[in-house]
Coordinates of C-alpha atoms in Angstrom, one line a residue:
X1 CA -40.3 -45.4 23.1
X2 CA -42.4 -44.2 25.7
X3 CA -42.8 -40.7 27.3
X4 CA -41.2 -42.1 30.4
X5 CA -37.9 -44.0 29.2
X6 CA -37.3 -40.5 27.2
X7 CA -37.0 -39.2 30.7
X8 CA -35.2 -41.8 31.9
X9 CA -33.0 -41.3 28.8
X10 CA -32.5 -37.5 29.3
X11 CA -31.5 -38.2 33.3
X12 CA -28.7 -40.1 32.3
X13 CA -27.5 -38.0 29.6
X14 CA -28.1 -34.9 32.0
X15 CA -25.8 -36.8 34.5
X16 CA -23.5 -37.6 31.9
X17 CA -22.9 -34.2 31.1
X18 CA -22.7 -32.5 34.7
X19 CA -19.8 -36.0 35.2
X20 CA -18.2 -34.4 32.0
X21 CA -18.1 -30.6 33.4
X22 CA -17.2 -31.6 37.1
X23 CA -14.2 -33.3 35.3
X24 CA -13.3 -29.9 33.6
X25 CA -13.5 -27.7 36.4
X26 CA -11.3 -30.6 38.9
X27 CA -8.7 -30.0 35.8
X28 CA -9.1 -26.4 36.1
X29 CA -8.6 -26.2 39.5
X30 CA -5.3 -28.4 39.5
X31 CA -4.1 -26.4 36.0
X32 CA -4.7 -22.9 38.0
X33 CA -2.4 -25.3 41.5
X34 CA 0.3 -25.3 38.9
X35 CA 2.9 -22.8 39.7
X36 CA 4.4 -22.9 36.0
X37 CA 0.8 -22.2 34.3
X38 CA 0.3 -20.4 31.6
X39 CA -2.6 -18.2 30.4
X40 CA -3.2 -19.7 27.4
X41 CA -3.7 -22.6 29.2
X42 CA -6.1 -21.5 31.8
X43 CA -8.4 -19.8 29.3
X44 CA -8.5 -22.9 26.8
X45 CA -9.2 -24.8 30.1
X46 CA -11.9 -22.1 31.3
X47 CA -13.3 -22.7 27.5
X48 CA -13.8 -26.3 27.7
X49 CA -15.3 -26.0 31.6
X50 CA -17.7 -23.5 29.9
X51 CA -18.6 -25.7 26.9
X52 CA -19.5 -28.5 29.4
X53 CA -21.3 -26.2 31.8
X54 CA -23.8 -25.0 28.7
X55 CA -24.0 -29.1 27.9
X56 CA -25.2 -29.6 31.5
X57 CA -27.5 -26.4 30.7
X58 CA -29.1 -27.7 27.5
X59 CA -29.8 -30.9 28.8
X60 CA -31.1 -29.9 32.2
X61 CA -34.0 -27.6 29.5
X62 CA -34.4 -31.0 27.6
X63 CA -35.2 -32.8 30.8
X64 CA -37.1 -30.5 32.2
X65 CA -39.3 -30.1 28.9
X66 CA -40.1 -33.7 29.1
X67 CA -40.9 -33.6 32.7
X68 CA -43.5 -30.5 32.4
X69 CA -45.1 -32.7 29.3
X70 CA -45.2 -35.6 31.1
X71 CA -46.9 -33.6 34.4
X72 CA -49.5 -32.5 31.4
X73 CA -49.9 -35.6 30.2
X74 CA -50.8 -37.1 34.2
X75 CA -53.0 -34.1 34.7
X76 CA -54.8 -34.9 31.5
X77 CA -55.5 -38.1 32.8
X78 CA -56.0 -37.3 35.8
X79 CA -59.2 -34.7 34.3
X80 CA -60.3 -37.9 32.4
X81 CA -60.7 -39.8 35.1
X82 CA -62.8 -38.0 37.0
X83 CA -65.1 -36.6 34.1
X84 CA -68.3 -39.1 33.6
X85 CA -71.0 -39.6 30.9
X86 CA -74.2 -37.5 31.6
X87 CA -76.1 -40.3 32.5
X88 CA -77.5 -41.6 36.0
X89 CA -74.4 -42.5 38.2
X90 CA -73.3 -46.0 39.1
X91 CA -74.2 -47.2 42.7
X92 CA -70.7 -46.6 44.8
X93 CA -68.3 -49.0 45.6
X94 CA -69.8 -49.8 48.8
X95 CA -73.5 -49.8 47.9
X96 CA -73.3 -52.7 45.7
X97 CA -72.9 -56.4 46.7
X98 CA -69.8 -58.5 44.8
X99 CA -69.6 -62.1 44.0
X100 CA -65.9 -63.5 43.9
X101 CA -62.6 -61.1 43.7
X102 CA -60.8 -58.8 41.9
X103 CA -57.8 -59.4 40.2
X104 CA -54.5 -58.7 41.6
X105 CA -52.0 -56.4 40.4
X106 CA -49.3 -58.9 41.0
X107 CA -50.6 -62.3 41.2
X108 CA -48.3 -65.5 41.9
X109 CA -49.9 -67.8 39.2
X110 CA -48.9 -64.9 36.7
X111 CA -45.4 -64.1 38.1
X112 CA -44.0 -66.8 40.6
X113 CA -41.0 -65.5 40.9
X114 CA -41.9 -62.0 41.5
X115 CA -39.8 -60.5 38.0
X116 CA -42.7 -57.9 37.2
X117 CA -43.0 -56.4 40.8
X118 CA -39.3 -55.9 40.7
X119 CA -38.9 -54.2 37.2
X120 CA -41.8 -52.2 38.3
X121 CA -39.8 -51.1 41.4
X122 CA -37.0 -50.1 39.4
X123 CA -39.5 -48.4 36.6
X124 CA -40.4 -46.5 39.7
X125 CA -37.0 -45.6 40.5
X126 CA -36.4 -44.0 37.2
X127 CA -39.3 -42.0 36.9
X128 CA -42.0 -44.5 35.1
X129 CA -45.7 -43.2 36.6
X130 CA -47.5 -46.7 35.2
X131 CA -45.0 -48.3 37.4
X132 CA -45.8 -46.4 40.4
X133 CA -49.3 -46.0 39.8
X134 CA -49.3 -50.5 39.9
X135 CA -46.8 -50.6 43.0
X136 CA -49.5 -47.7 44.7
X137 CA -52.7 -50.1 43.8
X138 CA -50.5 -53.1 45.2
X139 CA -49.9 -51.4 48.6
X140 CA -53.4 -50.5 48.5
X141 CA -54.8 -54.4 48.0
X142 CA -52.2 -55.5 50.9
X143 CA -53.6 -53.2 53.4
X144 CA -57.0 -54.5 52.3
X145 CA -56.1 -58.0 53.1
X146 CA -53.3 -58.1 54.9
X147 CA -53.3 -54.8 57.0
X148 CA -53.0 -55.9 60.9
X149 CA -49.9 -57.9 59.6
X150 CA -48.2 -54.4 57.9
X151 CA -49.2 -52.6 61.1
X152 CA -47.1 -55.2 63.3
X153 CA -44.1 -54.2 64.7
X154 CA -41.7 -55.9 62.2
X155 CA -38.3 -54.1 61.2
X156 CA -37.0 -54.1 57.8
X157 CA -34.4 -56.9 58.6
X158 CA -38.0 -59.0 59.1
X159 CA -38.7 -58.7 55.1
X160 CA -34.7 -58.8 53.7
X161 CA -36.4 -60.6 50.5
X162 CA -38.1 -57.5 49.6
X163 CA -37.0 -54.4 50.6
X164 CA -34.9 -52.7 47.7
X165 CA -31.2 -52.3 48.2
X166 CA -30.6 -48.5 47.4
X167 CA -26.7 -47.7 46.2
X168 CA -25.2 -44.2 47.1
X169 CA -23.8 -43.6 43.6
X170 CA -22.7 -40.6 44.9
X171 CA -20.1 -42.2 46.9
X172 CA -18.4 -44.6 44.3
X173 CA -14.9 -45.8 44.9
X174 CA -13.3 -45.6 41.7
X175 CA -10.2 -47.5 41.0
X176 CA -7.3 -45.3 41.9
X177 CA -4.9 -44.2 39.5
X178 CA -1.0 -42.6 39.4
X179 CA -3.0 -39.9 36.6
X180 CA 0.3 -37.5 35.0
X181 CA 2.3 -35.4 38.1
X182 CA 5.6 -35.8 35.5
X183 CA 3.3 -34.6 32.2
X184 CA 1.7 -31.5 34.3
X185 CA 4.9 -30.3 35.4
X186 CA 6.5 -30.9 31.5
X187 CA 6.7 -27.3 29.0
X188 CA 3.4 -27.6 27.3
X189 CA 2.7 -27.1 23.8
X190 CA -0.1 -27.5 21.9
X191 CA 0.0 -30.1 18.9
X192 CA -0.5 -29.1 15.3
X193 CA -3.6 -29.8 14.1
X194 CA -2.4 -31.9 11.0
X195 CA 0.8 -34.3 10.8
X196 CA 1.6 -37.8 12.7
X197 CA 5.5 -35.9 13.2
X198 CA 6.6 -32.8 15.1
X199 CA 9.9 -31.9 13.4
X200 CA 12.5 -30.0 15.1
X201 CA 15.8 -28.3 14.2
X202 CA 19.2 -28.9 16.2
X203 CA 22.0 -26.6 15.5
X204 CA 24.9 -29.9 16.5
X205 CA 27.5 -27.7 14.4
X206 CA 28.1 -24.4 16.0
X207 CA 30.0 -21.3 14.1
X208 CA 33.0 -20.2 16.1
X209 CA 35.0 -17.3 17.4
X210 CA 39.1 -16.8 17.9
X211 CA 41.2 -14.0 18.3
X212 CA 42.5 -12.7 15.4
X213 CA 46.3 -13.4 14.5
X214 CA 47.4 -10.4 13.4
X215 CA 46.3 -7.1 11.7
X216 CA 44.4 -8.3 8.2
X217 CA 44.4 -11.7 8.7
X218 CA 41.4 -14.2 8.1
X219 CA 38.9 -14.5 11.0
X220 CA 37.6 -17.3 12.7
X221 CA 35.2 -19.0 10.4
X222 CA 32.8 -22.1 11.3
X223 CA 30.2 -23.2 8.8
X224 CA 27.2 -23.3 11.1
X225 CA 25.0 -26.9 10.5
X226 CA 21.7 -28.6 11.7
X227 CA 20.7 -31.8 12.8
X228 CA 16.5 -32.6 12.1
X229 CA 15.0 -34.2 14.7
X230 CA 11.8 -35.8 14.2
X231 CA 9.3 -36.5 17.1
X232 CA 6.6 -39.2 16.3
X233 CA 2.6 -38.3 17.3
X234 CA 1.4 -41.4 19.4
X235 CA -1.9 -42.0 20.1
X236 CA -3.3 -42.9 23.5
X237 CA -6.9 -44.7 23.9
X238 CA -8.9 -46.8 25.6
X239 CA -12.4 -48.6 25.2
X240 CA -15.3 -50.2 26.6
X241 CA -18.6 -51.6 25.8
X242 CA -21.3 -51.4 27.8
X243 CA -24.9 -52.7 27.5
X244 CA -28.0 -50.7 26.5
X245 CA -29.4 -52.0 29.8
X246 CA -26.9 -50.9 32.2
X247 CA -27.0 -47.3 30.6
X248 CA -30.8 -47.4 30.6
X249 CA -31.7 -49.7 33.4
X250 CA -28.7 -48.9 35.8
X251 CA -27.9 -45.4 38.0
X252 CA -25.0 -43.6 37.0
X253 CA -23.2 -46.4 34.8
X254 CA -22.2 -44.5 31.9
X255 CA -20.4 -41.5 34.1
X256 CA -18.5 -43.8 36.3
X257 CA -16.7 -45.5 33.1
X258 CA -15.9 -42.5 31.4
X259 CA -14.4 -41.1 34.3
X260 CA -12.4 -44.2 34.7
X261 CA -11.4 -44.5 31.1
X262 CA -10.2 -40.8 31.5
X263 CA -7.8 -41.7 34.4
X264 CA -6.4 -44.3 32.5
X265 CA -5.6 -42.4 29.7
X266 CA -3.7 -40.2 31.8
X267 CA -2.2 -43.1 33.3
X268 CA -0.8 -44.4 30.4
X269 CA 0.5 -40.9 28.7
X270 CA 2.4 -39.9 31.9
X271 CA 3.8 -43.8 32.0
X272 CA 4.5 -43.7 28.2
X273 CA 6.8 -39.6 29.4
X274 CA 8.8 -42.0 32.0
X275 CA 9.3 -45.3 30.6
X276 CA 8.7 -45.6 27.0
X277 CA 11.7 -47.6 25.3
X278 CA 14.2 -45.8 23.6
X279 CA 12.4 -42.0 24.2
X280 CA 11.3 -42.5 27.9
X281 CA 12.8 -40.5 30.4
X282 CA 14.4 -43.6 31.6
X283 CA 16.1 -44.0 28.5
X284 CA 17.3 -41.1 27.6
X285 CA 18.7 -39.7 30.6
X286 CA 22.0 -40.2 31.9
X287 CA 23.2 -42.1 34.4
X288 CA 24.3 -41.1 37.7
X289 CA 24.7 -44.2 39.8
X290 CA 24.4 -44.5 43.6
X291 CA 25.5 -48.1 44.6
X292 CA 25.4 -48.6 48.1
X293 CA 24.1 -51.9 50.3
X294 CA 23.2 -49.2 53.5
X295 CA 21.6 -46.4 51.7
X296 CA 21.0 -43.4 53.7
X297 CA 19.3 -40.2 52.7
X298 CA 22.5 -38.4 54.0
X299 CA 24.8 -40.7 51.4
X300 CA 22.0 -40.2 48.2
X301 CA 21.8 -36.1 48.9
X302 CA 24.9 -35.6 47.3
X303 CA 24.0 -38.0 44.0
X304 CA 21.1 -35.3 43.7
X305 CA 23.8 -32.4 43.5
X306 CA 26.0 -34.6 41.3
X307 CA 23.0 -35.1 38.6
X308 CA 21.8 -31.1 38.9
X309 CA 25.4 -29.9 38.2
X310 CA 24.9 -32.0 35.1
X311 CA 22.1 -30.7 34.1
X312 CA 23.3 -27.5 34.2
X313 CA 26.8 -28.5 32.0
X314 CA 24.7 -30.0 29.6
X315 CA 22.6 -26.5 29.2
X316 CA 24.9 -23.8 30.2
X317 CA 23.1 -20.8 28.7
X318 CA 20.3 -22.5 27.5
X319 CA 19.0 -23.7 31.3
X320 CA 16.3 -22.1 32.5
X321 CA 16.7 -22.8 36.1
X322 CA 13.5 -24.8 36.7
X323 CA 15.0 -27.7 37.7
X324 CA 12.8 -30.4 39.0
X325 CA 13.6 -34.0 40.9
X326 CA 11.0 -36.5 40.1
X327 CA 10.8 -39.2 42.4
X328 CA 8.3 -42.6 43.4
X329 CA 6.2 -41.3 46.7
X330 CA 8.5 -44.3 48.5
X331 CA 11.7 -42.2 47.8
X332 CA 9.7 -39.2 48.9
X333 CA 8.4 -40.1 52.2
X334 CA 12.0 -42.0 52.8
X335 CA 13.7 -39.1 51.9
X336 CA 11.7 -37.2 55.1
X337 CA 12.1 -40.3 57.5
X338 CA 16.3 -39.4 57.6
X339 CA 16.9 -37.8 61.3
X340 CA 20.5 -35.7 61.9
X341 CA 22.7 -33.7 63.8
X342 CA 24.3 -32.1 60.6
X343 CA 23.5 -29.6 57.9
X344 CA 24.3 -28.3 54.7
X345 CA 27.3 -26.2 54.9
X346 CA 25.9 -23.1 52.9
X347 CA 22.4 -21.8 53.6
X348 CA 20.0 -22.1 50.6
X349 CA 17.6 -19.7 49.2
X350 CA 13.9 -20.7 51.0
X351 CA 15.0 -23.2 53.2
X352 CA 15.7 -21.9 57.1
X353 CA 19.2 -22.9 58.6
X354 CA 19.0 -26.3 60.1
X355 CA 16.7 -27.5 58.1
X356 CA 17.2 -30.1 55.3
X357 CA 14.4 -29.3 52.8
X358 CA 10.6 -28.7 53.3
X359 CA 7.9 -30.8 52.9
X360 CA 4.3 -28.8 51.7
X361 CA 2.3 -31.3 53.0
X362 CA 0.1 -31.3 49.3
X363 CA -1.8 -34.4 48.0
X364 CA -0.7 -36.8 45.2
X365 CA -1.0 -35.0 42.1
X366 CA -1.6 -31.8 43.1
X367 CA 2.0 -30.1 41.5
X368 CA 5.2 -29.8 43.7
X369 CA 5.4 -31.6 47.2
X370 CA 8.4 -30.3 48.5
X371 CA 11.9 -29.1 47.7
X372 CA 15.0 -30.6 48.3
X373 CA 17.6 -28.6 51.1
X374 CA 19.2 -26.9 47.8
X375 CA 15.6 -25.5 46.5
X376 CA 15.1 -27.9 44.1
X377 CA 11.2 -28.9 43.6
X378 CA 10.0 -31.9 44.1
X379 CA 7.3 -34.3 41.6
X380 CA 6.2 -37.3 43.1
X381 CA 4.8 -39.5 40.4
X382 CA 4.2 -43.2 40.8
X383 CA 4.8 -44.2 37.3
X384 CA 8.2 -44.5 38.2
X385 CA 9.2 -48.0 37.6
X386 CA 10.1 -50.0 41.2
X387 CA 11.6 -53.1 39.2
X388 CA 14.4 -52.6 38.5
X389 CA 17.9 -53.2 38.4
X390 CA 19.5 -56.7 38.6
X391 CA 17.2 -57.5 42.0
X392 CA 13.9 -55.8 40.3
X393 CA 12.9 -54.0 43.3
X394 CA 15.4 -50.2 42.7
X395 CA 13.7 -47.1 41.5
X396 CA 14.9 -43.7 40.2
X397 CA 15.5 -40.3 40.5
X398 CA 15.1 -37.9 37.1
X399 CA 16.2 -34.3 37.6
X400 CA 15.6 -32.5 34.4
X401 CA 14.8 -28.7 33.8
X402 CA 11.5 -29.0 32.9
X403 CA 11.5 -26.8 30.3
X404 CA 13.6 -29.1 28.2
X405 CA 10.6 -31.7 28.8
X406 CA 8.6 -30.8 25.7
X407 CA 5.1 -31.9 25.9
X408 CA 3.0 -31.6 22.8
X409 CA -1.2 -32.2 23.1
X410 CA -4.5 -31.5 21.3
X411 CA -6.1 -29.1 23.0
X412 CA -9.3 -31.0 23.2
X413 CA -7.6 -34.3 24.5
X414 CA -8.8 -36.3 25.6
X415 CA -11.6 -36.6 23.5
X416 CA -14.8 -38.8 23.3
X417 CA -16.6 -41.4 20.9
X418 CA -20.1 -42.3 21.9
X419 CA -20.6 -45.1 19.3
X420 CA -24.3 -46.9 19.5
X421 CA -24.4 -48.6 15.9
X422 CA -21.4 -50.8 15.9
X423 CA -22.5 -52.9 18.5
X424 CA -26.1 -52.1 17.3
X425 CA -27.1 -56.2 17.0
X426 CA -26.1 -56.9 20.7
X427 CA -27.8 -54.0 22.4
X428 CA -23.9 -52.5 22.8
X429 CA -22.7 -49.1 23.6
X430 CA -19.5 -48.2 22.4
X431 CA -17.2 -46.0 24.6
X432 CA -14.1 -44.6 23.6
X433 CA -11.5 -41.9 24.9
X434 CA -8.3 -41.0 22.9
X435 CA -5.9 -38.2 22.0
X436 CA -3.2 -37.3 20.2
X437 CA 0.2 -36.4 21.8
X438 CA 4.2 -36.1 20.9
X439 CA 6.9 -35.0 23.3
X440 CA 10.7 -35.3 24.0
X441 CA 13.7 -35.0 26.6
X442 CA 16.3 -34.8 24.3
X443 CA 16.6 -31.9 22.6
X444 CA 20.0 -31.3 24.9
X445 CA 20.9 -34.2 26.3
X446 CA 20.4 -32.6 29.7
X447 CA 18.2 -35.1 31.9
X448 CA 20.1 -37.0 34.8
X449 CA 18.8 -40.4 36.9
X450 CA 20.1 -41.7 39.7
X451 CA 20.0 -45.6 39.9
X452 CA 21.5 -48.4 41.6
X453 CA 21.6 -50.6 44.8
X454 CA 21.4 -47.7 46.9
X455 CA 17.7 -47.3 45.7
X456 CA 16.0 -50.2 46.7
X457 CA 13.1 -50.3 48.2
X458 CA 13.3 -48.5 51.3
X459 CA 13.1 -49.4 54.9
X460 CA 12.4 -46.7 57.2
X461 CA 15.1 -46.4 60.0
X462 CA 15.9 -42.7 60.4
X463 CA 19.0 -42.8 58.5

């Protein structure tokens, strides 16, 4: 391998790397936009930003090691080529007379179709000095033969054969994603290191209390019993395969899949909180149903009230009073079209009389976008299923305390495989991103959704 693909090498690991810490401080920033944050949590996230920023640190010294060795190496030659023998000096290039031509650098006969100027053009790109240094002497021999032509007054739209396309990398559109709004606003734990079960203990038989009869009679007495519930660890991964060339020969490849194989793994674990059978969110909370063929946001309000009060049945003493509605952005912004001329009867802490909640005008995915006229925050996430029910096109509303929506993680999650010998016979890079998680809604059967004809998709009429 040559001085100048190491260099090329080192670029894209170096822009790997700074990819890899941007990615750490955007989580850091939205962990620190979360109002339920912990500091645990912000100092294991300020750990892994930090680990990142030393990567980007280390491989910026590597680069820049092989850059000041390659600058030696061109001065070197540079010092050769002007140092001559100590004998009597050749006429100059213009004292002599020449029969016939010289060579070109690039010469049809060689290269009809032009592949070697256009490798050496993206050489070029990437740092490779031989390449510039034959692209130079080729500009050089076209001025020589051809320089009243170059001088015209041609645009670049005169020559769209072979002027280089340049791509602003920095400016990507990646493929957008619904990421986790329901798993950053779930109680966070982190995952034992060992074990594929998180095992939990239920007391389903309570001990009891009773007035006493009489003077020396027997007590109350309730033998007090547990129920163990067992919580499988899933994992959650994703792969892709990518050539040696487009890592070596392209700009950026290599960052621009990894970030997308990170927002698809968040994806999926926020999808797999909501809808997983049997354990999803959907599943295991109880129904509150809202049936209605002219829904209005005036008729629904009350459905919310109806699922919070059970909620806090299902929790008495137990509830910590962070109750949360989670809710598809359509239910959101439908929720804020409704227009009227009445208001809740008793004022609500936050929210200003007259008013019938508050929107905080926050981006998708950013933590709570509002609260409901009684206080209650609001999660938008659109992982919320829109087909369903018996027309496939309802939706639902989950209100939960989100402290009784137990998220377990590995701290490091997701984490990274850079595999190269696998796919070693094809010239393959192996990429993978996975993690280990476990969580549940049910250790009180507390969670609420409202469903039913009266969420279908929405039509926005002020009502």
């Amino acid at each position: 391998m040559t001085l100048a693909e190491l260099i090329a090498q080192a670029r894209t690991a170096l822009d790997t790397a700074i990819a890899n810490r941007t990615q750490e401080q955007d989580a850091l920033v939205a962990l620190r936009s979360d109002e339920n944050l912990t500091e645990d949590a912000v100092r294991a996230q300020v750990e892994r930003r930090d680990a990142a920023d030393a990567e980007v640190t280390r491989r910026q010294q590597a680069l820049e090691e092989l850059e000041a060795e390659q600058a030696r190496e061109d001065e070197l030659a540079a010092l050769q080529a002007r140092t001559t023998p100590a004998v009597t000096r050749a006429p100059a290039y213009d004292r002599v007379a020449r029969v016939g031509a010289e060579e070109r650098t690039y010469r049809p006969d060689e290269d009809r179709r032009g592949a070697r100027f256009e490798r050496d053009v993206a050489a070029a790109f990437l740092g490779d000095y031989e390449a510039r240094d034959r692209l130079a002497r080729h500009m050089a021999e076209e001025r020589t033969e051809r320089g009243e032509q170059l001088q015209r007054a041609a645009g670049t739209g005169a020559f769209s054969g072979l002027v280089v396309p340049q791509y602003l990398t920095d400016l990507y559109a990646p493929a957008a994603a619904a990421k986790r709004p329901f798993a950053d606003a779930c109680r966070h734990h982190d995952l034992p290191a060992q074990g594929m079960t998180v095992n939990l203990s239920r007391i389903t038989t309570p001990t009891n209390a009773d007035l006493q009869a009489s003077e020396n009679t027997a007590v109350a007495e309730q033998d007090i019993d547990d129920t163990l519930m067992t919580i499988n660890v899933q994992t959650n991964a994703g792969q892709q395969t990518l050539s040696r060339q487009a890592i070596e020969r392209g700009t950026g490849v290599e960052p621009v899949v990894m970030d997308d194989l990170f927002r698809r793994y968040s994806s999926r674990l926020d999808a797999t909180l909501l809808n997983q059978a049997t354990n999803g969110l959907t599943n295991v909370a109880t129904a509150v149903a809202y049936t209605d063929t002219t829904p209005t946001v005036a008729e629904m309000y009350p459905k919310i009230l109806e699922g919070l009060s059970g909620v806090e049945s299902a929790l008495l003493d137990m509830a910590s009073g962070e109750n949360i509605a989670v809710m598809h952005s359509r239910r959101w912004y439908w929720m804020q079209n409704a227009m009227s001329n009445t208001w809740p009867l008793v004022s609500q802490p936050g929210i200003a009389a007259q008013m019938s909640g508050t929107n905080l005008g926050t981006t998708y995915g950013s933590g709570v976008r509002g609260t409901l006229p009684n206080g209650t925050p609001v999660i938008v996430d659109n992982n919320i299923a829109t087909n369903l029910g018996a027309g496939t096109n309802e939706d639902e509303v989950y209100l939960v305390d989100r402290n009784e929506c137990h998220l377990w993680e590995d701290p490091n999650a997701p984490m990274f495989i850079r595999a190269e010998q696998p796919k070693l016979a094809s010239l393959g890079v192996l990429l993978v991103v996975y993690g280990y998680f476990a969580y549940t809604h049910a250790r009180y059967a507390q969670a609420r959704k409202i469903g039913g004809t009266g969420l279908v998709a929405p039509t926005f009429t002020g009502v």
